[in-house]
Amino acid sequence: MAHKSILVVGGGVSGLTAAIEASEAGSEVYLVEQKSYLGGRVAQMNQYFPKLCPPNCGLEINFKRIKQNPRIKFFTLAEIEKIDGVEGDYTVTVKSNPRYVNQNCTACGKCSEVCPAQRSNEFNYGMDKTQAIYKAHEFAFPMKYVIDDQACLGAECGKCVAACQYGAIELDMSAKSFNLNVGAIVWATGWQPYDAKKVDYYGYGKHENVITNVIMERLAASNGPTAGKIVRPSDGKEVKSVAFVQCAGSRDENHLPYCSGVCCMASLKQATYVKAMNSDSKVYMFYIDVRAMGKHEDFYTKVQDDITMIKGKVGEISEDPVTKDLIVQVENQLTGEIMKETVDMVVLATGMVPATSNVPDAIAYDEDGFVVSNPQQLGIYGAGCVKKPLDVSSSVKDSTSAALKAIQSTVRR
Ligand SMILES: Cc1cc2nc3c(=O)[nH]c(=O)nc-3n(C[C@H](O)[C@H](O)[C@H](O)COP(=O)(O)OP(=O)(O)OC[C@H]3O[C@@H](n4cnc5c(N)ncnc54)[C@H](O)[C@@H]3O)c2cc1C
């Protein structure tokens, strides 16, 4: 008999959408997320284009739909070990990693107050630290603390256990594997930022004030490492001039041969963060051509009036060793002039890389790592940015269609 359940892997906006849509249509859904919280990269944004609302607006509605829906069962801190079977009858082995914190957690934070150990905070791309027992972020769902076992001092310390009046901390939790039987699988593991260090002529990792677009989201966020102040990493000074360098590694055969489609809009959005902080600040955007598709054209037209747009691929970024200011060198394609602009900070618009490293054999992907349909494995569907670079609204549409295909796989056999 065919299994009617659907497995969704990845709890970003794409996986959430596929899981919610399939379950609201009547399917039993298992949602597996590797991190300790749901929401994916969108949870790390400051605002969404084009409306510039905080990510929590959209995510909270999805979390509410999950809470109200008994047909969705979700597992955080979990990953897929193996996929066996055929469309309509898959057996999937899931490894559930320990949170070391149980359902009794009220997120009061007393455990963190007494924790003596620290870890680098990957939610803020390593710009600050948390205690070894931590809440992933202010709006984390589920709202539960988690222990980083690489940083925790273990039972010998035990201060968090003593501080927790709810008996929520279990330092002896361990990883467990279990099987799920499902009829179809939606693979929605999303994207990672391209490693800007590989574009060495832009100096990321060498010049302190060269940052990336994902880091800019955290700098501008009120729950970020600087409480929303966009300041220079080198000296904490307010930023008065910024250069956005487009296609930092994208559309380049030596790096990512494709366009990620969202980086121009992301930089235009981030220009509004800088302008909102200080309307006198000078903002440059160096671009090959601006890709603001469909209705995004309005946003582009509006923002470009406030900033200096220069058509040209930046050749090199150097640093003044004393002031740590950055000198951006570019040939202006419209005038032929070689320009050198000195700015406080540079934001590299790096592209999106599909999160398909270490995936089970059943998942097929192309030479760039994007998930494609596998004729040998019917009933497995990619959704969202793991399939192609997309903005949120297109990811939602793509995942709704993946949910429909998954439902078809569970009913036609
Ligand atoms: C700088 C920047 C700014 C952006 N700003 C905007 C914006 O303002 N507006 C907009 O519309 N779009 C924006 N985007 C695009 C937006 O981030 C994506 O559309 C969105 O993140 C796609 O969601 P997703 O679920 O496909 O992927 P993700 O958000 O990456 O979610 C994937 C999830 O899968 C999990 N996962 C990964 N691997 C595994 C695994 N093996 N097992 C289990 N779980 C796994 C991850 O932990 C994550 O939770 C921006 C993109 C960039 C680069």
Short mmCIF file of N, CA, C and O and ligand atoms in Angstrom, two decimals, residues 9-15 32-35 37-42 45 47-50 78-80 187-192 213-214 217 262-263 266 269-270 273 296 350-352 355 357-359 383-386 390-393 395, ligand 1:
data_model
loop_
_atom_site.label_atom_id
_atom_site.label_comp_id
_atom_site.label_asym_id
_atom_site.label_seq_id
_atom_site.Cartn_x
_atom_site.Cartn_y
_atom_site.Cartn_z
N VAL A 9 12.29 18.19 3.76
CA VAL A 9 13.61 18.36 4.37
C VAL A 9 14.04 19.82 4.18
O VAL A 9 14.16 20.30 3.05
N GLY A 10 14.29 20.51 5.30
CA GLY A 10 14.65 21.94 5.26
C GLY A 10 13.49 22.76 5.78
O GLY A 10 12.38 22.70 5.22
N GLY A 11 13.73 23.53 6.84
CA GLY A 11 12.65 24.31 7.46
C GLY A 11 12.77 25.79 7.21
O GLY A 11 12.41 26.60 8.05
N GLY A 12 13.29 26.17 6.02
CA GLY A 12 13.27 27.58 5.63
C GLY A 12 11.90 27.92 5.07
O GLY A 12 10.96 27.11 5.15
N VAL A 13 11.79 29.09 4.45
CA VAL A 13 10.47 29.51 3.97
C VAL A 13 9.93 28.52 2.94
O VAL A 13 8.71 28.26 2.89
N SER A 14 10.82 27.89 2.17
CA SER A 14 10.35 26.93 1.15
C SER A 14 9.82 25.66 1.80
O SER A 14 8.72 25.19 1.48
N GLY A 15 10.59 25.09 2.73
CA GLY A 15 10.15 23.86 3.40
C GLY A 15 8.90 24.12 4.24
O GLY A 15 7.98 23.29 4.26
N VAL A 32 11.84 18.04 8.54
CA VAL A 32 13.14 17.79 9.18
C VAL A 32 14.06 18.98 8.94
O VAL A 32 14.31 19.36 7.78
N GLU A 33 14.55 19.58 10.00
CA GLU A 33 15.42 20.76 9.90
C GLU A 33 16.71 20.50 10.68
O GLU A 33 16.68 20.04 11.82
N GLN A 34 17.84 20.86 10.08
CA GLN A 34 19.12 20.55 10.75
C GLN A 34 19.46 21.52 11.89
O GLN A 34 20.19 21.18 12.80
N LYS A 35 18.92 22.73 11.82
CA LYS A 35 19.25 23.72 12.87
C LYS A 35 18.29 23.54 14.06
O LYS A 35 17.36 22.75 14.01
N TYR A 37 16.18 25.70 15.06
CA TYR A 37 14.98 26.54 14.88
C TYR A 37 14.54 26.47 13.43
O TYR A 37 15.34 26.14 12.53
N LEU A 38 13.29 26.83 13.18
CA LEU A 38 12.76 26.89 11.82
C LEU A 38 12.85 28.33 11.29
O LEU A 38 12.95 29.28 12.07
N GLY A 39 12.79 28.48 9.99
CA GLY A 39 12.79 29.83 9.39
C GLY A 39 13.89 30.06 8.38
O GLY A 39 13.80 30.95 7.54
N GLY A 40 14.97 29.28 8.49
CA GLY A 40 16.04 29.36 7.50
C GLY A 40 16.72 30.72 7.45
O GLY A 40 16.74 31.47 8.43
N ARG A 41 17.27 31.05 6.29
CA ARG A 41 18.05 32.30 6.13
C ARG A 41 17.18 33.54 6.29
O ARG A 41 17.69 34.61 6.65
N VAL A 42 15.89 33.40 6.02
CA VAL A 42 15.02 34.58 6.13
C VAL A 42 15.02 35.11 7.57
O VAL A 42 14.95 36.32 7.79
N MET A 45 17.46 37.88 8.15
CA MET A 45 17.36 39.15 7.42
C MET A 45 16.92 40.26 8.38
O MET A 45 16.24 40.00 9.38
N GLN A 47 15.20 43.13 6.96
CA GLN A 47 13.90 43.43 6.34
C GLN A 47 13.80 42.67 5.02
O GLN A 47 14.80 42.31 4.43
N TYR A 48 12.57 42.47 4.57
CA TYR A 48 12.35 41.86 3.25
C TYR A 48 12.12 42.94 2.20
O TYR A 48 11.32 43.85 2.47
N PHE A 49 12.71 42.81 1.02
CA PHE A 49 12.23 43.63 -0.09
C PHE A 49 11.00 42.93 -0.66
O PHE A 49 10.86 41.71 -0.48
N PRO A 50 10.11 43.55 -1.35
CA PRO A 50 10.12 44.99 -1.63
C PRO A 50 9.40 45.81 -0.55
O PRO A 50 9.52 47.02 -0.53
N ALA A 78 17.92 17.84 13.18
CA ALA A 78 17.82 16.51 12.58
C ALA A 78 18.32 16.53 11.14
O ALA A 78 18.31 17.57 10.47
N GLU A 79 18.78 15.40 10.70
CA GLU A 79 19.28 15.30 9.32
C GLU A 79 18.93 13.93 8.73
O GLU A 79 18.63 13.00 9.47
N ILE A 80 19.02 13.86 7.41
CA ILE A 80 18.65 12.61 6.72
C ILE A 80 19.91 11.78 6.50
O ILE A 80 20.88 12.25 5.91
N TRP A 187 12.56 18.20 -1.13
CA TRP A 187 13.91 18.56 -0.68
C TRP A 187 14.05 20.08 -0.76
O TRP A 187 14.07 20.65 -1.85
N ALA A 188 14.13 20.75 0.38
CA ALA A 188 14.11 22.23 0.40
C ALA A 188 15.21 22.75 1.31
O ALA A 188 14.95 23.50 2.26
N THR A 189 16.45 22.33 1.03
CA THR A 189 17.54 22.66 1.95
C THR A 189 18.19 24.02 1.65
O THR A 189 19.17 24.39 2.30
N GLY A 190 17.65 24.76 0.68
CA GLY A 190 18.03 26.16 0.53
C GLY A 190 19.44 26.44 0.02
O GLY A 190 19.99 25.70 -0.79
N TRP A 191 20.03 27.48 0.57
CA TRP A 191 21.27 28.03 0.01
C TRP A 191 22.24 28.44 1.10
O TRP A 191 21.88 28.58 2.26
N GLN A 192 23.48 28.64 0.64
CA GLN A 192 24.53 29.20 1.50
C GLN A 192 25.16 30.36 0.75
O GLN A 192 25.20 30.33 -0.48
N ASN A 213 26.98 40.80 1.90
CA ASN A 213 25.56 41.20 2.00
C ASN A 213 24.83 40.51 3.15
O ASN A 213 23.97 41.11 3.80
N VAL A 214 25.18 39.25 3.44
CA VAL A 214 24.48 38.57 4.54
C VAL A 214 24.90 39.17 5.89
O VAL A 214 24.10 39.28 6.81
N GLU A 217 22.97 42.31 6.60
CA GLU A 217 21.62 42.09 7.17
C GLU A 217 21.69 42.02 8.69
O GLU A 217 20.85 42.57 9.38
N VAL A 262 18.82 37.82 -6.91
CA VAL A 262 18.30 38.62 -5.79
C VAL A 262 19.29 39.66 -5.29
O VAL A 262 18.93 40.55 -4.51
N CYS A 263 20.58 39.56 -5.71
CA CYS A 263 21.62 40.39 -5.07
C CYS A 263 21.44 41.88 -5.38
O CYS A 263 21.75 42.71 -4.51
N ALA A 266 18.80 43.00 -3.14
CA ALA A 266 19.29 42.99 -1.75
C ALA A 266 20.15 44.23 -1.50
O ALA A 266 20.01 44.89 -0.46
N LYS A 269 17.99 47.30 -1.32
CA LYS A 269 17.33 47.29 0.00
C LYS A 269 18.30 47.75 1.08
O LYS A 269 17.96 48.58 1.93
N GLN A 270 19.53 47.24 1.02
CA GLN A 270 20.51 47.58 2.07
C GLN A 270 20.93 49.04 1.97
O GLN A 270 21.29 49.66 2.97
N TYR A 273 18.80 50.85 4.19
CA TYR A 273 19.19 50.75 5.61
C TYR A 273 20.19 51.87 5.94
O TYR A 273 20.10 52.51 6.99
N HIS A 296 9.65 44.37 -9.20
CA HIS A 296 10.75 44.96 -8.43
C HIS A 296 11.30 46.22 -9.09
O HIS A 296 12.02 46.99 -8.48
N THR A 350 27.51 38.91 -2.68
CA THR A 350 27.85 37.53 -3.04
C THR A 350 26.58 36.75 -3.34
O THR A 350 25.52 37.03 -2.78
N GLY A 351 26.71 35.74 -4.18
CA GLY A 351 25.54 35.00 -4.64
C GLY A 351 25.18 33.83 -3.75
O GLY A 351 25.76 33.61 -2.69
N MET A 352 24.20 33.07 -4.22
CA MET A 352 23.66 31.95 -3.46
C MET A 352 24.18 30.63 -4.02
O MET A 352 24.12 30.40 -5.23
N ALA A 355 22.44 24.37 -1.11
CA ALA A 355 22.91 23.57 0.03
C ALA A 355 22.71 22.09 -0.30
O ALA A 355 21.77 21.46 0.18
N SER A 357 25.63 19.88 -0.34
CA SER A 357 26.78 19.03 -0.03
C SER A 357 26.30 17.96 0.95
O SER A 357 25.39 18.20 1.75
N ASN A 358 26.87 16.80 0.88
CA ASN A 358 26.51 15.66 1.76
C ASN A 358 25.05 15.25 1.69
O ASN A 358 24.45 14.90 2.69
N VAL A 359 24.43 15.32 0.51
CA VAL A 359 23.03 14.87 0.43
C VAL A 359 23.00 13.37 0.11
O VAL A 359 23.94 12.84 -0.50
N ALA A 383 12.56 22.07 -3.95
CA ALA A 383 11.69 23.24 -3.77
C ALA A 383 12.52 24.42 -3.29
O ALA A 383 13.39 24.27 -2.43
N GLY A 384 12.26 25.59 -3.86
CA GLY A 384 12.91 26.82 -3.41
C GLY A 384 14.34 26.95 -3.91
O GLY A 384 14.69 26.46 -4.99
N CYS A 385 15.18 27.58 -3.09
CA CYS A 385 16.53 27.98 -3.54
C CYS A 385 17.48 26.82 -3.75
O CYS A 385 18.55 27.01 -4.33
N VAL A 386 17.15 25.63 -3.28
CA VAL A 386 18.04 24.50 -3.57
C VAL A 386 17.87 24.08 -5.03
O VAL A 386 18.69 23.36 -5.58
N LEU A 390 16.15 32.16 -5.81
CA LEU A 390 14.82 32.78 -5.84
C LEU A 390 14.66 33.77 -4.70
O LEU A 390 15.31 33.63 -3.66
N ASP A 391 13.74 34.73 -4.87
CA ASP A 391 13.38 35.55 -3.72
C ASP A 391 12.28 34.82 -2.93
O ASP A 391 11.86 33.71 -3.31
N VAL A 392 11.84 35.44 -1.86
CA VAL A 392 10.90 34.74 -0.96
C VAL A 392 9.59 34.44 -1.66
O VAL A 392 9.07 33.32 -1.61
N SER A 393 9.05 35.44 -2.35
CA SER A 393 7.72 35.19 -2.93
C SER A 393 7.79 34.10 -4.01
O SER A 393 6.90 33.25 -4.09
N SER A 395 10.00 31.64 -3.99
CA SER A 395 10.24 30.39 -3.25
C SER A 395 8.92 29.81 -2.75
O SER A 395 8.70 28.60 -2.79
C1 LIG B 1 21.76 39.05 0.89
C2 LIG B 1 20.41 38.48 0.60
C3 LIG B 1 19.28 39.20 0.95
C4 LIG B 1 18.01 38.72 0.61
N1 LIG B 1 16.94 39.50 0.91
C5 LIG B 1 15.72 39.10 0.46
C6 LIG B 1 14.59 39.98 0.61
O1 LIG B 1 14.69 41.06 1.18
N2 LIG B 1 13.39 39.58 0.08
C7 LIG B 1 13.24 38.38 -0.57
O2 LIG B 1 12.15 38.10 -1.06
N3 LIG B 1 14.31 37.52 -0.69
C8 LIG B 1 15.52 37.85 -0.20
N4 LIG B 1 16.59 37.00 -0.33
C9 LIG B 1 16.34 35.62 -0.82
C10 LIG B 1 15.85 34.71 0.35
O3 LIG B 1 16.88 34.61 1.31
C11 LIG B 1 15.50 33.31 -0.19
O4 LIG B 1 14.43 33.46 -1.13
C12 LIG B 1 15.01 32.37 0.91
O5 LIG B 1 15.99 32.22 1.93
C13 LIG B 1 14.71 30.98 0.30
O6 LIG B 1 14.30 30.09 1.31
P1 LIG B 1 14.64 28.54 1.28
O7 LIG B 1 13.76 27.90 2.28
O8 LIG B 1 14.61 28.04 -0.12
O9 LIG B 1 16.16 28.44 1.75
P2 LIG B 1 16.81 28.74 3.19
O10 LIG B 1 16.34 30.03 3.72
O11 LIG B 1 18.29 28.57 2.97
O12 LIG B 1 16.29 27.57 4.13
C14 LIG B 1 16.76 26.25 3.99
C15 LIG B 1 16.63 25.52 5.31
O13 LIG B 1 17.07 24.17 5.14
C16 LIG B 1 17.92 23.80 6.23
N5 LIG B 1 18.85 22.76 5.76
C17 LIG B 1 19.93 22.88 4.95
N6 LIG B 1 20.50 21.69 4.73
C18 LIG B 1 19.77 20.78 5.42
C19 LIG B 1 19.85 19.36 5.58
N7 LIG B 1 20.79 18.65 4.97
N8 LIG B 1 18.94 18.75 6.36
C20 LIG B 1 17.95 19.46 7.00
N9 LIG B 1 17.82 20.80 6.87
C21 LIG B 1 18.70 21.46 6.09
C22 LIG B 1 18.63 25.09 6.59
O14 LIG B 1 19.14 25.03 7.92
C23 LIG B 1 17.48 26.11 6.42
O15 LIG B 1 16.72 26.21 7.60
C24 LIG B 1 17.87 37.45 -0.03
C25 LIG B 1 19.01 36.71 -0.37
C26 LIG B 1 20.27 37.23 -0.09
C27 LIG B 1 21.48 36.49 -0.54
#
